Coordinates of C-alpha atoms in Angstrom, one line a residue:
X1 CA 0.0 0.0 0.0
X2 CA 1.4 3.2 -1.0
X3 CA 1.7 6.1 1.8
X4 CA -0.2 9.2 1.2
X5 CA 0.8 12.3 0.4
X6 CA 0.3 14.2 3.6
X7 CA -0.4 18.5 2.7
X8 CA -1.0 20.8 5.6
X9 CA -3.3 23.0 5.3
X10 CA -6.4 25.2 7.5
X11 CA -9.9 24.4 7.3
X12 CA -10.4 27.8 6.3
X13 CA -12.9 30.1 3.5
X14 CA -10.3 32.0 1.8
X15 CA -11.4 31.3 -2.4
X16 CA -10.5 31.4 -4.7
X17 CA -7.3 29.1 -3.0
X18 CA -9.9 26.9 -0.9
X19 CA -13.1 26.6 0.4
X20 CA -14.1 25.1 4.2
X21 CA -13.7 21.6 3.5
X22 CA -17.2 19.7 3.4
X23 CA -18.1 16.7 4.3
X24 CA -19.2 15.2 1.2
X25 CA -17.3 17.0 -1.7
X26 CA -14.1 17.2 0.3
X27 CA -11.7 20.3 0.3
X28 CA -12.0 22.7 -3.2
X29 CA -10.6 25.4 -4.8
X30 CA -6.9 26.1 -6.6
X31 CA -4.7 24.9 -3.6
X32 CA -7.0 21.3 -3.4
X33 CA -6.8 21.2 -7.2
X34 CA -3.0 21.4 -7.7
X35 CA -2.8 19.0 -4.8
X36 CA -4.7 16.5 -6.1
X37 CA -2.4 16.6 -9.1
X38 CA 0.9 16.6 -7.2
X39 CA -0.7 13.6 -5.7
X40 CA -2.0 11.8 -8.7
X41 CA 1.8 12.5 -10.7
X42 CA 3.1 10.5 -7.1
X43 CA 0.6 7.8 -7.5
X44 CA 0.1 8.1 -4.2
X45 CA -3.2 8.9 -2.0
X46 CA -3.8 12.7 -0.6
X47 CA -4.5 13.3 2.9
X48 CA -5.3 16.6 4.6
X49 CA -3.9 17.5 7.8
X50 CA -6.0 20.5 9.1
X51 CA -4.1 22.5 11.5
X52 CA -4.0 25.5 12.8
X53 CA -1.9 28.5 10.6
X54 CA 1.4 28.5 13.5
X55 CA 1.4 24.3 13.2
X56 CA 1.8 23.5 9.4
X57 CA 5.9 24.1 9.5
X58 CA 6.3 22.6 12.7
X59 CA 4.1 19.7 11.4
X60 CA 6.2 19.3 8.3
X61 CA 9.4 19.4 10.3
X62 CA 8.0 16.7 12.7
X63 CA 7.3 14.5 10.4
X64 CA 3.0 14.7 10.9
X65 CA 2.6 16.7 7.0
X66 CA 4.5 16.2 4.0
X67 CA 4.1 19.8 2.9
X68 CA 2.3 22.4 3.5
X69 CA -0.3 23.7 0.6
X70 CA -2.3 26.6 1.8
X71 CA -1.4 29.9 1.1
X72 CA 2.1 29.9 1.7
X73 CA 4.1 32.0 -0.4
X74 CA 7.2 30.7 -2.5

């Protein structure tokens, strides 16, 4: 079984980037797009680790996220 790809991100209403993530259709918007395509080129599932905005680095750099993908800037 391959592991998923793990992004960070907040469960937040910031579009067009995302939308609150709902229960059904899942997160949306350009952020959840491209990450659903970094995941698919992996072949490997996508997971969402909702966290608040100070815990997506520290997640990434304790191993609980993969990346962070939600409004960071490059």
């Amino acid at each position: 079984m391959t592991a998923p790809l793990r992004l960070a991100c907040i469960d937040s209403e910031a579009p067009p980037l995302f939308h609150l993530a709902d229960p059904v259709a899942g997160r949306r918007g350009y952020e959840p797009a491209i990450g659903e395509l970094v995941a698919a080129e992996l072949g490997r599932p996508l997971e969402w680790v909702y966290l608040p905005w100070a815990e997506m680095i520290p997640a990434v750099r304790r191993g609980d996220a993969d990346a962070v993908l939600c409004g960071q800037g490059v």
